[in-house]
Coordinates of C-alpha atoms and ligand atoms in Angstrom, one line a residue:
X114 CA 0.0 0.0 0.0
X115 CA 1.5 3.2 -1.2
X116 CA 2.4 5.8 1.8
X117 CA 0.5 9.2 1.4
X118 CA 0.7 12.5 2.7
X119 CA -2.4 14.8 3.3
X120 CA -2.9 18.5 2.5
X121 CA -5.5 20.3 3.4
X122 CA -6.0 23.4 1.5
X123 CA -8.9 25.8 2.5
X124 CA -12.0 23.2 2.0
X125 CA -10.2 20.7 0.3
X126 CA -7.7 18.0 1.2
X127 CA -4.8 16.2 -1.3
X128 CA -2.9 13.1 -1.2
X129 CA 0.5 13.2 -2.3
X130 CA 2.8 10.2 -2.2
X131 CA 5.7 9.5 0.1
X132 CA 8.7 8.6 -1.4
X133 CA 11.6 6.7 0.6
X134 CA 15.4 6.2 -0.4
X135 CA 18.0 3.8 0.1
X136 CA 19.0 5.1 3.7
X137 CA 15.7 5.8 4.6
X138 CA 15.3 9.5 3.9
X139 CA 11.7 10.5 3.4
X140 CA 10.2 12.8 0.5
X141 CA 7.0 13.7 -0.3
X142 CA 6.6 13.6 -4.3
X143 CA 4.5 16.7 -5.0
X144 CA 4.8 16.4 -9.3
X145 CA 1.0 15.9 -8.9
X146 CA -0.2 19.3 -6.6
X147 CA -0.6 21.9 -9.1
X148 CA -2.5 19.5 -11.6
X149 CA -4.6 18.7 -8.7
X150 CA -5.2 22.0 -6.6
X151 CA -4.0 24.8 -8.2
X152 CA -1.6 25.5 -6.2
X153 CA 2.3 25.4 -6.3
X154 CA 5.2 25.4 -3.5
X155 CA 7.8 28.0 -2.7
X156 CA 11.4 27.0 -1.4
X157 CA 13.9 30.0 -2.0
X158 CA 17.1 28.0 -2.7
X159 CA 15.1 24.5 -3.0
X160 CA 17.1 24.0 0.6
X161 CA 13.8 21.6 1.2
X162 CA 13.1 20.2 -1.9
X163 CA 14.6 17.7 -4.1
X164 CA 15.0 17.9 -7.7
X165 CA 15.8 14.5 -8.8
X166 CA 16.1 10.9 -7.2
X167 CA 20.0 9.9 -8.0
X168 CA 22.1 7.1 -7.6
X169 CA 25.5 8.6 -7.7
X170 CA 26.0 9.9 -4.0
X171 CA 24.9 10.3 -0.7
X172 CA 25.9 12.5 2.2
X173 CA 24.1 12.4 5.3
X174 CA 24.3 16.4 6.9
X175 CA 23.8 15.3 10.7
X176 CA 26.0 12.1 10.9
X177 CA 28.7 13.5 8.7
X178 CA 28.2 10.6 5.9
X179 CA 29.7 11.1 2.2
X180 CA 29.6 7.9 -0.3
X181 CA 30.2 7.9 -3.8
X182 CA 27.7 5.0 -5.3
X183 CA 27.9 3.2 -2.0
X184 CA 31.6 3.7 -1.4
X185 CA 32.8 5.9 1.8
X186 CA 35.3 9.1 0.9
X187 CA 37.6 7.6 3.9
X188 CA 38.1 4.4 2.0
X189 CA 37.9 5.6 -2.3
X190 CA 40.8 8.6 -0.6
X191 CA 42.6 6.5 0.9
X192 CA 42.7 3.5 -1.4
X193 CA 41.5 4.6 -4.2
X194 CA 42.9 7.1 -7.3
X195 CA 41.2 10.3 -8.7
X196 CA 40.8 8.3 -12.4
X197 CA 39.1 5.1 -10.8
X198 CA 37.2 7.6 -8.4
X199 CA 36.1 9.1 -11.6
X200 CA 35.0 5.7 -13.5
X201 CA 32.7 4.7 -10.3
X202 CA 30.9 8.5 -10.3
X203 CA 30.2 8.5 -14.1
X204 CA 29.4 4.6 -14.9
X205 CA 28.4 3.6 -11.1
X206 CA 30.9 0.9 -10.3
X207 CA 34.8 0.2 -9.5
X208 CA 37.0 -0.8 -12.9
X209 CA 37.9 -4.3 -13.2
X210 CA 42.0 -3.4 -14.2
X211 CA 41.3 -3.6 -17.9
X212 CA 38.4 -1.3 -17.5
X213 CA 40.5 1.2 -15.5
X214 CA 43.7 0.6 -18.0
X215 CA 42.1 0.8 -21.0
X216 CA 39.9 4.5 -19.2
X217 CA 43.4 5.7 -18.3
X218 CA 44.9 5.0 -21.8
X219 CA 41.6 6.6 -23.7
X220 CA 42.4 9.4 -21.0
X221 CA 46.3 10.1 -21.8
X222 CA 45.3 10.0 -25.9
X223 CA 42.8 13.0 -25.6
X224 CA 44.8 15.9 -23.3
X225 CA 45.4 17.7 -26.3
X226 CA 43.2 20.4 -27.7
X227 CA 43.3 22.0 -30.7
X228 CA 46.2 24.7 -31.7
X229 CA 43.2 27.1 -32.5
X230 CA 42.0 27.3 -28.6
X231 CA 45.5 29.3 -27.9
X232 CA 43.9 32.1 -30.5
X233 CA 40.9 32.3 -27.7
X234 CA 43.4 32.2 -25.1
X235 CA 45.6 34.8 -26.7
X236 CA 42.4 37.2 -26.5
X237 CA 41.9 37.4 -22.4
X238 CA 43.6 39.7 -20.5
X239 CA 46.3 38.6 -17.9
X240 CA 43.9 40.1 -15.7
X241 CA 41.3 37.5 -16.0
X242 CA 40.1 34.9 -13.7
X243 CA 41.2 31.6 -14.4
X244 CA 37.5 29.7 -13.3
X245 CA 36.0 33.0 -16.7
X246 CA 38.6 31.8 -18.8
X247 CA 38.1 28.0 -18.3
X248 CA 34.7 28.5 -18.3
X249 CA 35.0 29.6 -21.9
X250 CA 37.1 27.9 -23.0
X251 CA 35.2 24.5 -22.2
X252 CA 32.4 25.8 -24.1
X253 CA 34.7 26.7 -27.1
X254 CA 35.0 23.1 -27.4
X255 CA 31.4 22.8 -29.0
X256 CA 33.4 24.5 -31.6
X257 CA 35.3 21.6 -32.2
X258 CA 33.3 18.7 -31.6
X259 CA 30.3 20.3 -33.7
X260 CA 28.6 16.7 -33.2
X261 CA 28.6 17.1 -28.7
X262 CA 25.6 19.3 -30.2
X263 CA 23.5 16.8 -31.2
X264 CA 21.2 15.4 -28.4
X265 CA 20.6 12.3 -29.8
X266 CA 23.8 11.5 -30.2
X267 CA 24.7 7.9 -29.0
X268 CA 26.1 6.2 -26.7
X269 CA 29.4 5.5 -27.5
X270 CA 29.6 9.4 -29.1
X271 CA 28.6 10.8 -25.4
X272 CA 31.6 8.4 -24.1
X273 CA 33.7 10.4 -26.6
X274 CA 32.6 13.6 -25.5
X275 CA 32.7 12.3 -21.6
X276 CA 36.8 11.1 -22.1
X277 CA 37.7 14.4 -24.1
X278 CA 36.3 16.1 -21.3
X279 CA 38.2 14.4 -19.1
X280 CA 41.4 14.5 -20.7
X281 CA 41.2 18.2 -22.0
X282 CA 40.1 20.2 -18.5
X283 CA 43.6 19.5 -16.6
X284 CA 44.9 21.1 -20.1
X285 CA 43.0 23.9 -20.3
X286 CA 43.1 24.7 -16.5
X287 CA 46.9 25.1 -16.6
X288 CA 46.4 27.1 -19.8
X289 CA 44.3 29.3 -17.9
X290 CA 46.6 29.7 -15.1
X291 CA 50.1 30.2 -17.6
X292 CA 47.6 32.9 -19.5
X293 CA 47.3 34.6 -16.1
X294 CA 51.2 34.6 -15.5
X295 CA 51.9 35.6 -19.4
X296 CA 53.8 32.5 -19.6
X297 CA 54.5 30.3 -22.9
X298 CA 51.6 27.3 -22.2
X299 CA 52.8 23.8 -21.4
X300 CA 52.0 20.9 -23.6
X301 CA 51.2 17.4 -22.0
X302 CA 53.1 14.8 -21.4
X303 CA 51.2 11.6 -21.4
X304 CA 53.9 9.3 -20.1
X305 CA 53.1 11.2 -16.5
X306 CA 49.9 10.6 -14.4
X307 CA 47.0 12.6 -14.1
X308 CA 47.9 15.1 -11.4
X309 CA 51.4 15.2 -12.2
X310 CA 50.4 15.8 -16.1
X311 CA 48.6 18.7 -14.4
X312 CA 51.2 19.8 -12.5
X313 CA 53.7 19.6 -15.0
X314 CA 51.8 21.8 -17.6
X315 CA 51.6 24.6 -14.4
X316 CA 54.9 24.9 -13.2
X317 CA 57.2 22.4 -15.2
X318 CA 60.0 23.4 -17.1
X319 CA 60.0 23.7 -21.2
X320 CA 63.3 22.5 -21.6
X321 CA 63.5 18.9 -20.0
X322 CA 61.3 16.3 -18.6
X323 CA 59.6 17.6 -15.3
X324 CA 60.3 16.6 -12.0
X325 CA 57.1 16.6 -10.2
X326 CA 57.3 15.8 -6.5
X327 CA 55.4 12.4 -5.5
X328 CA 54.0 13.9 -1.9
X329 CA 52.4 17.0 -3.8
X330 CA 50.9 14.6 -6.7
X331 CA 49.2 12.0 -4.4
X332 CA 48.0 14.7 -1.7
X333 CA 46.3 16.8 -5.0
X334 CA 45.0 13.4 -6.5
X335 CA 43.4 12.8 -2.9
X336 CA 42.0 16.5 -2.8
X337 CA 40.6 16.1 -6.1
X338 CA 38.8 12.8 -4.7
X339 CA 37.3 14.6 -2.3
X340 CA 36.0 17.2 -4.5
X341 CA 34.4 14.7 -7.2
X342 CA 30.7 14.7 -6.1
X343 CA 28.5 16.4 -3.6
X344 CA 24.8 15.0 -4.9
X345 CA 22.5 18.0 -5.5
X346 CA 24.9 21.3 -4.7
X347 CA 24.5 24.2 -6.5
X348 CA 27.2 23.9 -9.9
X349 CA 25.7 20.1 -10.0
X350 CA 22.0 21.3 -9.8
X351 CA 23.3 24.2 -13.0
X352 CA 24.8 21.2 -14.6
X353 CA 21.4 19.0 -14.3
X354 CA 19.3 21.6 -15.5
X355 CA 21.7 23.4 -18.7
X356 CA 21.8 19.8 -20.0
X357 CA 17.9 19.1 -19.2
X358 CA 17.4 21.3 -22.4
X359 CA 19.2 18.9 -23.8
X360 CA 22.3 21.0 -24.2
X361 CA 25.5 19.5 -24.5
X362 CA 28.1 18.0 -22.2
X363 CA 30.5 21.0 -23.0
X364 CA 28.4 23.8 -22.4
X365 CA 26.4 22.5 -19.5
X366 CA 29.6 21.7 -17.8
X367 CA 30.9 25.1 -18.9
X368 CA 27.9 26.0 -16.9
X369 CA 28.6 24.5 -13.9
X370 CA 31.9 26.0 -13.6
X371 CA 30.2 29.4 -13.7
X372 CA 27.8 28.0 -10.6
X373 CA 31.1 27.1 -8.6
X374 CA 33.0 30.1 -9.4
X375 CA 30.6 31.7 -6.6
X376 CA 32.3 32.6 -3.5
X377 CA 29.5 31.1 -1.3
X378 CA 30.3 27.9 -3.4
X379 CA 33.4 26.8 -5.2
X380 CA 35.3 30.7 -4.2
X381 CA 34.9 29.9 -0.5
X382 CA 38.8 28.6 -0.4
X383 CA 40.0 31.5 -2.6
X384 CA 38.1 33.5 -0.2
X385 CA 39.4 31.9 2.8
X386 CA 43.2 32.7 2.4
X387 CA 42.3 36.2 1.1
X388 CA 40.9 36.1 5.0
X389 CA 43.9 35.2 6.3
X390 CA 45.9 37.0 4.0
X391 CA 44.3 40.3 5.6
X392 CA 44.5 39.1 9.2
X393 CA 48.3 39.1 8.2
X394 CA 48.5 42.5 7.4
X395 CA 46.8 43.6 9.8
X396 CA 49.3 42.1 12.6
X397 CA 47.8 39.1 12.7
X398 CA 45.7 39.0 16.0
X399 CA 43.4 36.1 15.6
X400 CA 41.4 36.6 18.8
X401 CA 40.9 40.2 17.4
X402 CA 39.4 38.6 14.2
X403 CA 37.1 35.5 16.1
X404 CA 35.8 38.7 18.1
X405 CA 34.7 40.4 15.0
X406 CA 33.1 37.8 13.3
X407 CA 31.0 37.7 16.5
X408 CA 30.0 41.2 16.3
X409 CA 26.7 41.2 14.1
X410 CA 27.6 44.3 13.6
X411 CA 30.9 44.2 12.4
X412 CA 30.8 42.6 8.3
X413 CA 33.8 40.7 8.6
X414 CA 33.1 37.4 8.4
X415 CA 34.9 34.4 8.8
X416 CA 35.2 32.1 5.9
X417 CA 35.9 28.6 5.6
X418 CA 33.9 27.8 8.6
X419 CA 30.1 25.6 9.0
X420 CA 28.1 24.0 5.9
X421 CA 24.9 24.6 4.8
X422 CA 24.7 20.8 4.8
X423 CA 27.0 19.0 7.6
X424 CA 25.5 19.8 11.3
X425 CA 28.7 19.0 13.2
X426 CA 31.7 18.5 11.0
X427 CA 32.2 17.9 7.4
X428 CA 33.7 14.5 6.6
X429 CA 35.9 16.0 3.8
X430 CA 38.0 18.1 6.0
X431 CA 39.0 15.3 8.4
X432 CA 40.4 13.8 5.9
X433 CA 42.3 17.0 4.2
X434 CA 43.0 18.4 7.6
X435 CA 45.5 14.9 8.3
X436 CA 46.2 15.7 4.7
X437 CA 47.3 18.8 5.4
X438 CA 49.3 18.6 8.6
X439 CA 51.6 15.5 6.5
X440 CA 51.8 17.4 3.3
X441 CA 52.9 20.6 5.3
X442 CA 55.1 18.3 7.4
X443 CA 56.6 16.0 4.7
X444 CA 57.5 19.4 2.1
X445 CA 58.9 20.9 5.7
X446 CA 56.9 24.4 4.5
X447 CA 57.0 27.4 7.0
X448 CA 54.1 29.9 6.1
X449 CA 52.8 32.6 8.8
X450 CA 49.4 32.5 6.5
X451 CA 49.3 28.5 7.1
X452 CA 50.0 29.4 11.2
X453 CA 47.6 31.5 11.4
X454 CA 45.0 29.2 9.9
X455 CA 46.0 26.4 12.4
X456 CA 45.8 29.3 15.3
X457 CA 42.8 30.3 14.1
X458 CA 41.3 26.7 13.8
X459 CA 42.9 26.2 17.2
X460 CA 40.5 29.2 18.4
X461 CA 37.2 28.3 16.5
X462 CA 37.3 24.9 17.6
X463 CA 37.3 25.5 21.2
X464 CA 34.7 28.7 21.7
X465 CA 31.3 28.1 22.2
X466 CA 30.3 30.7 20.2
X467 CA 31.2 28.8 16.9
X468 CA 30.6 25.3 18.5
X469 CA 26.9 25.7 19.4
X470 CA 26.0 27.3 15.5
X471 CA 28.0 24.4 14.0
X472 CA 31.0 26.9 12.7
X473 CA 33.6 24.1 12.5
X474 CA 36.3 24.5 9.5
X475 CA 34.9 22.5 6.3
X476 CA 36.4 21.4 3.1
X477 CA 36.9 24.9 2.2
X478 CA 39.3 26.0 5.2
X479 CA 41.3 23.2 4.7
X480 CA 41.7 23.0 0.8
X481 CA 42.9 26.6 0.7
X482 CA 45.7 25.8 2.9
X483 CA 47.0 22.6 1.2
X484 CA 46.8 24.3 -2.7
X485 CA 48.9 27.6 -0.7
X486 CA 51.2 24.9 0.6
X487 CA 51.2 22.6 -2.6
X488 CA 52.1 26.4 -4.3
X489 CA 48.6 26.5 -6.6
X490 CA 48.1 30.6 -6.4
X491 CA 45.3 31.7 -5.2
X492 CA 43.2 32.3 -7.8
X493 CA 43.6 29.1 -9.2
X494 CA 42.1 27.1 -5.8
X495 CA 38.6 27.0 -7.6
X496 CA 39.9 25.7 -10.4
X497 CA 41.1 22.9 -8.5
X498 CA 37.9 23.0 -7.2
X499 CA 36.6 22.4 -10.5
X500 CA 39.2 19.5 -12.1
X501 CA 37.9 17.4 -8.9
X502 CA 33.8 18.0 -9.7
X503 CA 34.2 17.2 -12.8
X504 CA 33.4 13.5 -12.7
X505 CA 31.0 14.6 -10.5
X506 CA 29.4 16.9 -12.9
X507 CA 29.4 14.5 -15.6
X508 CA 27.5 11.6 -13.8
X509 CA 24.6 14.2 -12.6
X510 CA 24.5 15.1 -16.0
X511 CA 24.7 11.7 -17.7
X512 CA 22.0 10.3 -15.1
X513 CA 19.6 13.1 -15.8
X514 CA 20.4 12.3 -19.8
X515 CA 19.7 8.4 -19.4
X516 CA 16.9 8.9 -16.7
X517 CA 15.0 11.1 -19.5
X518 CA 13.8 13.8 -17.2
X519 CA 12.2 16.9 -18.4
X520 CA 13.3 20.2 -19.0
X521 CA 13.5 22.4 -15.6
X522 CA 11.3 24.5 -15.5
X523 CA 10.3 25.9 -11.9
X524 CA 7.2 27.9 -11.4
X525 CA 7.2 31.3 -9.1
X526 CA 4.4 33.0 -6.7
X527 CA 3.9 36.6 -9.0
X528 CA 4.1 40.0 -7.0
X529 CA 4.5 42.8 -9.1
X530 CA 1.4 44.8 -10.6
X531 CA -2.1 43.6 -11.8
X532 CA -2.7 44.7 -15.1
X533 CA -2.4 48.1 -16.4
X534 CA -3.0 49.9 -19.1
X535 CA -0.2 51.6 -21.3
X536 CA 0.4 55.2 -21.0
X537 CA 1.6 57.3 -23.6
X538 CA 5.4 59.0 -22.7
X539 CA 4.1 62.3 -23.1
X540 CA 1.7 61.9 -19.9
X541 CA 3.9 60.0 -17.6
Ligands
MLT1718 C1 30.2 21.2 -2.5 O1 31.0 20.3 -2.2 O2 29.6 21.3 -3.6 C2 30.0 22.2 -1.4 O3 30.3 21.7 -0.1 C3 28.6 22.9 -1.4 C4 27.4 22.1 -1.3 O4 27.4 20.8 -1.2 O5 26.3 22.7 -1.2

């Protein structure tokens, strides 16, 4: 017998279905109200209302829970790599070796792009942000795979586009950085792995084979991990609903990258060591600052700190926090920025003011700290942001595809003025 909730509205009363999930989470399914009643729900930010049912991850906000298709972060992080992490998110279970060999070669065949994106390149600033010029220059990829255009395309094409995707972001992420710097771009070198490709074409040297150091390749393959998927969030939820007009993978992607460049999402850890940057120069008293972000009437804020999700603590930043304290150990890095992020950790962490509104340090706070220490500038932390949601990014999008949903399309409660009649501009 099918589980129903009732509404009553004025006179009348509605049944609408209860949905449950896997881990018990409870929804009422409300596709049915307006066709019934009339009437239609308002949820500024859809904080309280689901948009999809997926299969690709869930976090649980109160217990601190994080699985991608099943699997915890703490295990895929620790035994797992960002490619493989990557093949579970976007076809829902782990490689066999062949599976992940043959992914990783298809992979290192594809980081290439085409000689014309440099002319694109070669018109942005210096000045520009890295996330506007990746942004663009993902979509100018529909430019050169004409055929990611077509919606019908099949499956084996969407693989295509889903692999180049892959392949080509790392690429034009360091592009974007070396454009920023004025710096002669870095071509791949498909021999190295992943991260260290990555790493090679930011800071490795034109002349001879790169050196890329081990500690800072497996701590940004783990932080990428960690970034792959976070179910419904904001640059997932653009992602879902560019590509439910049946847009393509390129440009609904270059979508979400938009979404994340936001500093309440994906600019938080730019954001957070601009913070710290400032409590720097301004001597550096942290107390001064935890005072100030009590003051309601003070606008400095502290960043970095709480989710809109997690209650208590957010299972990402365990995990980069240990991350943190080896990789700053291991590279034996002395930053007064990085001590003052510990101090000021040390602080939140033990006033009550922060501990009773749930203002722990999250994946932000912490992320910040290891690019700073891993040397990824600044303005390139939400890029990094960005190379880890991508697999994330491409399963919400694929699911949605495969899943056939409909165009989004929300509906609003109207407040501006009944109507009026038009009146000439020589009488207003
Ligand atoms: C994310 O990982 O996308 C951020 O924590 C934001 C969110 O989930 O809302």
């Amino acid at each position: 017998m099918e589980k129903t909730a009732k509404l009553k509205i004025n006179d009348s009363m509605y049944e609408l279905p209860i949905l449950e999930g896997t881990e018990g989470e409870i929804g009422v399914d409300i596709s049915s109200l307006r066709a019934q009643s009339g009437v239609i729900t308002l949820d500024k930010g859809f904080k309280n209302t689901g948009s999809t049912k997926s299969a690709i991850t869930f976090l649980n906000g109160e217990e601190g829970i994080l699985r991608y298709r099943g699997y915890s972060i703490e295990e895929l992080s620790s035994k797992s790599s960002f490619l493989e992490v990557a093949f579970l998110l976007i076809y829902g279970e782990l490689p066999t070796k062949e599976e992940l060999s043959e992914f990783t070669n298809e992979i290192s065949s594809h980081t290439l792009v085409h000689e014309d994106v440099k002319s694109i390149l070669d018109g942005f600033p210096s000045r520009a942000h890295p996330m506007g010029v990746l942004s663009s220059l993902v979509s100018s990829l529909t430019a050169f795979y004409p055929k990611s255009l077509d919606p019908n395309r099949s499956v084996e094409e969407i693989n295509g586009t889903i692999i180049r995707l892959i392949a080509k972001l790392p690429t034009l992420a360091a592009w974007s950085y070396k454009n920023r710097m004025r710096q002669p771009i870095m071509y791949p070198q498909n021999k190295l792995d992943y991260t260290s490709n990555f790493l090679h074409m930011m800071f490795g040297l034109p002349t001879s084979d790169s050196e890329v150091n081990p500690i800072i390749a497996k701590a940004l393959d783990q932080l990428l991990i960690l970034h792959a998927d976070h179910e419904q969030n904001c640059s997932a939820s653009t992602v879902r609903i560019v590509g439910s007009s049946h847009a393509s993978l390129y440009a609904s992607v270059s979508a979400g990258i938009a979404a994340l460049w936001g500093p309440l999402h994906g600019g938080a850890n730019q954001a957070v060591i601009e913070m710290l940057e400032n409590i720097r120069n301004q001597g550096g008293d942290v107390s001064k600052f935890v005072e100030k972000a009590k003051d309601k009437s003070d606008p400095f804020r502290l960043m970095g700190f709480g989710h809109r999700v997690y209650k208590n603590f957010d299972p990402r930043a365990k995990i980069i926090k240990k991350a943190a304290d080896d990789v700053l150990g291991q590279l034996g890095i002395n930053d007064p920025v990085l001590d003052l992020a510990m101090k000021l950790e040390e602080v939140a962490l033990k006033d009550e003011y922060f501990v009773q509104r749930g203002l722990y340090p999250n994946v932000d706070f912490y992320s910040g700290i290891i690019y700073r220490a891993l040397g990824i500038p600044t303005d390139m932390f939400t890029v990094m942001f960005a190379l880890g949601r991508l697999p994330g990014w491409i399963a919400q999008w694929k699911e949605m595809r495969e899943n056939k949903e409909p165009i989004g399309r929300p509906r609003q409660i109207y407040t501006g003025h009944r109507n009026r009649g038009y009146i000439d501009i020589s009488k207003r």
